[in-house]
Amino acid sequence: FTEEQVACVCEVLQHSGNIERLARFLWSLPSCEQIQKNESVLKARAIVTFQRGHFKELYNIVENNHFSPHNHAKLQSLWLKAHYAEAERSRGRPLGAVGKYRVRRKHPLPRTIWDGEETSYCFRERSRQILRTWYSANPYPSPRDKKQLAEWTGLTTIQVSNWFKNRRQRDRAAE
């Protein structure tokens, strides 16, 4: 197999959800560093180790290899779920919202799977700053302005519209 073929098989098996078959495929690969360091292979290994409950190995894979932004969401989810599962196991009960919050604070996402920009209610801080700056100049943007703001911030026009509507409402309530 070429490196590209191996990566393709890993992606197909991941999407099929057949983790045991994926694990067998990974086990059959040669110990060639080029293949073992391929991002699709690393992500597949992370998924298999998570499913098997080998969380320390998962953390090792994630912390010691850089991943492309398109893989961040999946790996972030595995990172958090693994830490939640460990906390639940040690406490002997399911975590509530506060417990999960504490786990996230204790085990922040590594920079290998996170761009470092804080988010709040799904809005990145950079997007909020753009909206705040625009709001201070014009609290009633036109539909064209909203479309442009959506492109700049990576939000939808509905999210932009709702942000302005909510901000105007909060400002009125504060008066």
PDB file of C-alpha atoms in Angstrom:
ATOM      1  CA  PHE A   1       0.000   0.000   0.000  1.00  0.00           C
ATOM      2  CA  THR A   2       1.078   3.576  -0.619  1.00  0.00           C
ATOM      3  CA  GLU A   3       0.812   6.142   2.176  1.00  0.00           C
ATOM      4  CA  GLU A   4      -2.192   7.712   0.415  1.00  0.00           C
ATOM      5  CA  GLN A   5      -3.948   4.345   0.102  1.00  0.00           C
ATOM      6  CA  VAL A   6      -3.378   3.598   3.791  1.00  0.00           C
ATOM      7  CA  ALA A   7      -4.764   7.027   4.725  1.00  0.00           C
ATOM      8  CA  CYS A   8      -7.800   6.452   2.499  1.00  0.00           C
ATOM      9  CA  VAL A   9      -8.525   3.031   4.034  1.00  0.00           C
ATOM     10  CA  CYS A  10      -8.216   4.535   7.532  1.00  0.00           C
ATOM     11  CA  GLU A  11     -10.706   7.292   6.678  1.00  0.00           C
ATOM     12  CA  VAL A  12     -13.185   4.850   5.100  1.00  0.00           C
ATOM     13  CA  LEU A  13     -13.031   2.479   8.076  1.00  0.00           C
ATOM     14  CA  GLN A  14     -13.446   5.390  10.516  1.00  0.00           C
ATOM     15  CA  HIS A  15     -16.533   6.629   8.689  1.00  0.00           C
ATOM     16  CA  SER A  16     -17.986   3.118   8.536  1.00  0.00           C
ATOM     17  CA  GLY A  17     -17.789   2.950  12.333  1.00  0.00           C
ATOM     18  CA  ASN A  18     -16.201  -0.508  12.262  1.00  0.00           C
ATOM     19  CA  ILE A  19     -13.601   0.098  14.974  1.00  0.00           C
ATOM     20  CA  GLU A  20     -12.517  -3.550  15.288  1.00  0.00           C
ATOM     21  CA  ARG A  21     -11.787  -3.753  11.579  1.00  0.00           C
ATOM     22  CA  LEU A  22      -9.932  -0.437  11.783  1.00  0.00           C
ATOM     23  CA  ALA A  23      -7.879  -1.787  14.699  1.00  0.00           C
ATOM     24  CA  ARG A  24      -6.992  -4.947  12.739  1.00  0.00           C
ATOM     25  CA  PHE A  25      -5.969  -2.835   9.746  1.00  0.00           C
ATOM     26  CA  LEU A  26      -3.757  -0.588  11.893  1.00  0.00           C
ATOM     27  CA  TRP A  27      -2.185  -3.667  13.494  1.00  0.00           C
ATOM     28  CA  SER A  28      -1.334  -5.061  10.031  1.00  0.00           C
ATOM     29  CA  LEU A  29       0.545  -1.934   8.890  1.00  0.00           C
ATOM     30  CA  PRO A  30       4.329  -2.024   8.586  1.00  0.00           C
ATOM     31  CA  SER A  31       6.308  -0.115  11.213  1.00  0.00           C
ATOM     32  CA  CYS A  32       7.420   2.396   8.558  1.00  0.00           C
ATOM     33  CA  GLU A  33       7.648   5.817  10.247  1.00  0.00           C
ATOM     34  CA  GLN A  34       6.218   7.639   7.223  1.00  0.00           C
ATOM     35  CA  ILE A  35       3.001   5.598   7.435  1.00  0.00           C
ATOM     36  CA  GLN A  36       2.844   5.603  11.248  1.00  0.00           C
ATOM     37  CA  LYS A  37       3.167   9.427  11.325  1.00  0.00           C
ATOM     38  CA  ASN A  38       0.478   9.954   8.675  1.00  0.00           C
ATOM     39  CA  GLU A  39      -2.280  12.134  10.110  1.00  0.00           C
ATOM     40  CA  SER A  40      -5.108   9.788   9.077  1.00  0.00           C
ATOM     41  CA  VAL A  41      -3.289   6.850  10.677  1.00  0.00           C
ATOM     42  CA  LEU A  42      -2.679   8.849  13.869  1.00  0.00           C
ATOM     43  CA  LYS A  43      -6.335   9.894  14.028  1.00  0.00           C
ATOM     44  CA  ALA A  44      -7.410   6.279  13.458  1.00  0.00           C
ATOM     45  CA  ARG A  45      -5.092   5.138  16.277  1.00  0.00           C
ATOM     46  CA  ALA A  46      -6.578   7.814  18.544  1.00  0.00           C
ATOM     47  CA  ILE A  47     -10.104   6.579  17.795  1.00  0.00           C
ATOM     48  CA  VAL A  48      -9.180   2.937  18.422  1.00  0.00           C
ATOM     49  CA  THR A  49      -7.363   3.716  21.684  1.00  0.00           C
ATOM     50  CA  PHE A  50     -10.340   5.769  22.863  1.00  0.00           C
ATOM     51  CA  GLN A  51     -12.822   2.972  22.060  1.00  0.00           C
ATOM     52  CA  ARG A  52     -10.654   0.493  23.952  1.00  0.00           C
ATOM     53  CA  GLY A  53     -10.372   2.786  26.966  1.00  0.00           C
ATOM     54  CA  HIS A  54      -6.598   3.250  26.613  1.00  0.00           C
ATOM     55  CA  PHE A  55      -6.800   6.940  27.451  1.00  0.00           C
ATOM     56  CA  LYS A  56      -3.119   7.482  28.323  1.00  0.00           C
ATOM     57  CA  GLU A  57      -2.157   6.279  24.847  1.00  0.00           C
ATOM     58  CA  LEU A  58      -4.799   8.585  23.330  1.00  0.00           C
ATOM     59  CA  TYR A  59      -3.366  11.571  25.232  1.00  0.00           C
ATOM     60  CA  ASN A  60       0.132  10.632  24.050  1.00  0.00           C
ATOM     61  CA  ILE A  61      -0.969  10.532  20.391  1.00  0.00           C
ATOM     62  CA  VAL A  62      -2.807  13.853  20.627  1.00  0.00           C
ATOM     63  CA  GLU A  63      -0.157  15.724  22.640  1.00  0.00           C
ATOM     64  CA  ASN A  64       2.837  14.628  20.562  1.00  0.00           C
ATOM     65  CA  ASN A  65       1.534  15.096  17.005  1.00  0.00           C
ATOM     66  CA  HIS A  66       0.169  18.174  15.251  1.00  0.00           C
ATOM     67  CA  PHE A  67      -3.154  17.816  13.452  1.00  0.00           C
ATOM     68  CA  SER A  68      -4.845  19.820  10.692  1.00  0.00           C
ATOM     69  CA  PRO A  69      -7.776  22.048  11.700  1.00  0.00           C
ATOM     70  CA  HIS A  70     -10.269  19.782   9.876  1.00  0.00           C
ATOM     71  CA  ASN A  71      -9.419  17.014  12.397  1.00  0.00           C
ATOM     72  CA  HIS A  72      -9.567  19.219  15.496  1.00  0.00           C
ATOM     73  CA  ALA A  73     -13.282  18.785  16.302  1.00  0.00           C
ATOM     74  CA  LYS A  74     -13.105  14.963  16.334  1.00  0.00           C
ATOM     75  CA  LEU A  75      -9.901  14.867  18.376  1.00  0.00           C
ATOM     76  CA  GLN A  76     -11.156  17.525  20.802  1.00  0.00           C
ATOM     77  CA  SER A  77     -14.262  15.427  21.354  1.00  0.00           C
ATOM     78  CA  LEU A  78     -12.168  12.303  22.057  1.00  0.00           C
ATOM     79  CA  TRP A  79      -9.866  14.264  24.411  1.00  0.00           C
ATOM     80  CA  LEU A  80     -12.768  15.613  26.468  1.00  0.00           C
ATOM     81  CA  LYS A  81     -14.783  12.373  26.510  1.00  0.00           C
ATOM     82  CA  ALA A  82     -11.716  10.446  27.679  1.00  0.00           C
ATOM     83  CA  HIS A  83     -11.093  12.884  30.528  1.00  0.00           C
ATOM     84  CA  TYR A  84     -14.798  12.822  31.458  1.00  0.00           C
ATOM     85  CA  ALA A  85     -14.765   9.003  31.496  1.00  0.00           C
ATOM     86  CA  GLU A  86     -11.684   8.944  33.753  1.00  0.00           C
ATOM     87  CA  ALA A  87     -13.265  11.447  36.142  1.00  0.00           C
ATOM     88  CA  GLU A  88     -16.539   9.475  36.224  1.00  0.00           C
ATOM     89  CA  ARG A  89     -14.631   6.252  36.899  1.00  0.00           C
ATOM     90  CA  SER A  90     -12.663   7.792  39.779  1.00  0.00           C
ATOM     91  CA  ARG A  91     -15.751   9.426  41.315  1.00  0.00           C
ATOM     92  CA  GLY A  92     -17.982   6.436  40.729  1.00  0.00           C
ATOM     93  CA  ARG A  93     -20.828   8.522  39.294  1.00  0.00           C
ATOM     94  CA  PRO A  94     -21.718  10.457  36.143  1.00  0.00           C
ATOM     95  CA  LEU A  95     -20.458  14.027  35.800  1.00  0.00           C
ATOM     96  CA  GLY A  96     -22.859  16.936  35.780  1.00  0.00           C
ATOM     97  CA  ALA A  97     -22.325  20.219  33.956  1.00  0.00           C
ATOM     98  CA  VAL A  98     -20.142  21.642  36.741  1.00  0.00           C
ATOM     99  CA  GLY A  99     -18.058  18.464  36.934  1.00  0.00           C
ATOM    100  CA  LYS A 100     -17.450  18.569  33.175  1.00  0.00           C
ATOM    101  CA  TYR A 101     -16.524  22.245  33.398  1.00  0.00           C
ATOM    102  CA  ARG A 102     -13.961  21.441  36.103  1.00  0.00           C
ATOM    103  CA  VAL A 103     -12.498  18.628  34.002  1.00  0.00           C
ATOM    104  CA  ARG A 104     -12.179  20.978  30.997  1.00  0.00           C
ATOM    105  CA  ARG A 105     -10.394  23.560  33.167  1.00  0.00           C
ATOM    106  CA  LYS A 106      -8.080  20.932  34.675  1.00  0.00           C
ATOM    107  CA  HIS A 107      -7.278  19.340  31.288  1.00  0.00           C
ATOM    108  CA  PRO A 108      -7.288  22.086  28.629  1.00  0.00           C
ATOM    109  CA  LEU A 109      -7.048  21.085  24.990  1.00  0.00           C
ATOM    110  CA  PRO A 110      -3.446  20.770  23.788  1.00  0.00           C
ATOM    111  CA  ARG A 111      -2.281  23.227  21.113  1.00  0.00           C
ATOM    112  CA  THR A 112      -1.888  20.295  18.699  1.00  0.00           C
ATOM    113  CA  ILE A 113      -5.710  20.140  18.311  1.00  0.00           C
ATOM    114  CA  TRP A 114      -6.732  23.714  19.127  1.00  0.00           C
ATOM    115  CA  ASP A 115      -5.898  27.077  17.558  1.00  0.00           C
ATOM    116  CA  GLY A 116      -5.751  28.760  20.961  1.00  0.00           C
ATOM    117  CA  GLU A 117      -8.644  31.136  20.364  1.00  0.00           C
ATOM    118  CA  GLU A 118     -11.218  31.205  23.159  1.00  0.00           C
ATOM    119  CA  THR A 119     -14.869  30.633  22.287  1.00  0.00           C
ATOM    120  CA  SER A 120     -17.927  31.623  24.241  1.00  0.00           C
ATOM    121  CA  TYR A 121     -21.372  30.369  23.237  1.00  0.00           C
ATOM    122  CA  CYS A 122     -19.811  29.131  19.963  1.00  0.00           C
ATOM    123  CA  PHE A 123     -18.534  32.624  19.043  1.00  0.00           C
ATOM    124  CA  ARG A 124     -14.800  33.130  18.731  1.00  0.00           C
ATOM    125  CA  GLU A 125     -13.370  36.146  20.517  1.00  0.00           C
ATOM    126  CA  ARG A 126     -12.154  37.589  17.204  1.00  0.00           C
ATOM    127  CA  SER A 127     -15.705  37.382  15.806  1.00  0.00           C
ATOM    128  CA  ARG A 128     -17.126  39.093  18.897  1.00  0.00           C
ATOM    129  CA  GLN A 129     -14.587  41.900  18.566  1.00  0.00           C
ATOM    130  CA  ILE A 130     -15.529  42.496  14.922  1.00  0.00           C
ATOM    131  CA  LEU A 131     -19.236  42.599  15.842  1.00  0.00           C
ATOM    132  CA  ARG A 132     -18.614  44.938  18.813  1.00  0.00           C
ATOM    133  CA  THR A 133     -16.569  47.326  16.677  1.00  0.00           C
ATOM    134  CA  TRP A 134     -19.258  47.404  14.003  1.00  0.00           C
ATOM    135  CA  TYR A 135     -22.013  47.831  16.606  1.00  0.00           C
ATOM    136  CA  SER A 136     -20.323  50.885  18.114  1.00  0.00           C
ATOM    137  CA  ALA A 137     -20.395  52.532  14.668  1.00  0.00           C
ATOM    138  CA  ASN A 138     -23.810  51.258  13.533  1.00  0.00           C
ATOM    139  CA  PRO A 139     -26.171  49.179  15.725  1.00  0.00           C
ATOM    140  CA  TYR A 140     -28.537  48.648  12.741  1.00  0.00           C
ATOM    141  CA  PRO A 141     -26.521  47.050   9.918  1.00  0.00           C
ATOM    142  CA  SER A 142     -28.151  46.579   6.514  1.00  0.00           C
ATOM    143  CA  PRO A 143     -28.724  43.070   5.121  1.00  0.00           C
ATOM    144  CA  ARG A 144     -25.668  43.602   2.897  1.00  0.00           C
ATOM    145  CA  ASP A 145     -23.598  44.594   5.947  1.00  0.00           C
ATOM    146  CA  LYS A 146     -24.817  41.513   7.836  1.00  0.00           C
ATOM    147  CA  LYS A 147     -23.806  39.283   4.933  1.00  0.00           C
ATOM    148  CA  GLN A 148     -20.345  40.888   4.874  1.00  0.00           C
ATOM    149  CA  LEU A 149     -19.997  40.545   8.657  1.00  0.00           C
ATOM    150  CA  ALA A 150     -20.997  36.882   8.409  1.00  0.00           C
ATOM    151  CA  GLU A 151     -18.196  36.281   5.891  1.00  0.00           C
ATOM    152  CA  TRP A 152     -15.635  38.127   8.026  1.00  0.00           C
ATOM    153  CA  THR A 153     -16.574  36.337  11.245  1.00  0.00           C
ATOM    154  CA  GLY A 154     -17.309  32.842   9.942  1.00  0.00           C
ATOM    155  CA  LEU A 155     -20.839  33.044  11.360  1.00  0.00           C
ATOM    156  CA  THR A 156     -24.156  32.760   9.544  1.00  0.00           C
ATOM    157  CA  THR A 157     -26.179  35.865   8.678  1.00  0.00           C
ATOM    158  CA  ILE A 158     -28.837  34.660  11.144  1.00  0.00           C
ATOM    159  CA  GLN A 159     -26.242  34.494  13.940  1.00  0.00           C
ATOM    160  CA  VAL A 160     -25.060  38.007  13.053  1.00  0.00           C
ATOM    161  CA  SER A 161     -28.651  39.315  12.992  1.00  0.00           C
ATOM    162  CA  ASN A 162     -29.426  37.697  16.338  1.00  0.00           C
ATOM    163  CA  TRP A 163     -26.224  39.060  17.887  1.00  0.00           C
ATOM    164  CA  PHE A 164     -27.181  42.630  16.907  1.00  0.00           C
ATOM    165  CA  LYS A 165     -30.796  42.157  18.017  1.00  0.00           C
ATOM    166  CA  ASN A 166     -29.704  40.762  21.399  1.00  0.00           C
ATOM    167  CA  ARG A 167     -27.090  43.465  21.878  1.00  0.00           C
ATOM    168  CA  ARG A 168     -29.626  46.246  21.164  1.00  0.00           C
ATOM    169  CA  GLN A 169     -32.064  44.606  23.587  1.00  0.00           C
ATOM    170  CA  ARG A 170     -29.407  44.377  26.327  1.00  0.00           C
ATOM    171  CA  ASP A 171     -28.425  48.007  25.785  1.00  0.00           C
ATOM    172  CA  ARG A 172     -32.076  49.109  26.094  1.00  0.00           C
ATOM    173  CA  ALA A 173     -32.500  47.051  29.284  1.00  0.00           C
ATOM    174  CA  ALA A 174     -29.380  48.646  30.787  1.00  0.00           C
ATOM    175  CA  GLU A 175     -30.721  52.195  30.260  1.00  0.00           C
TER     176      GLU A 175
END
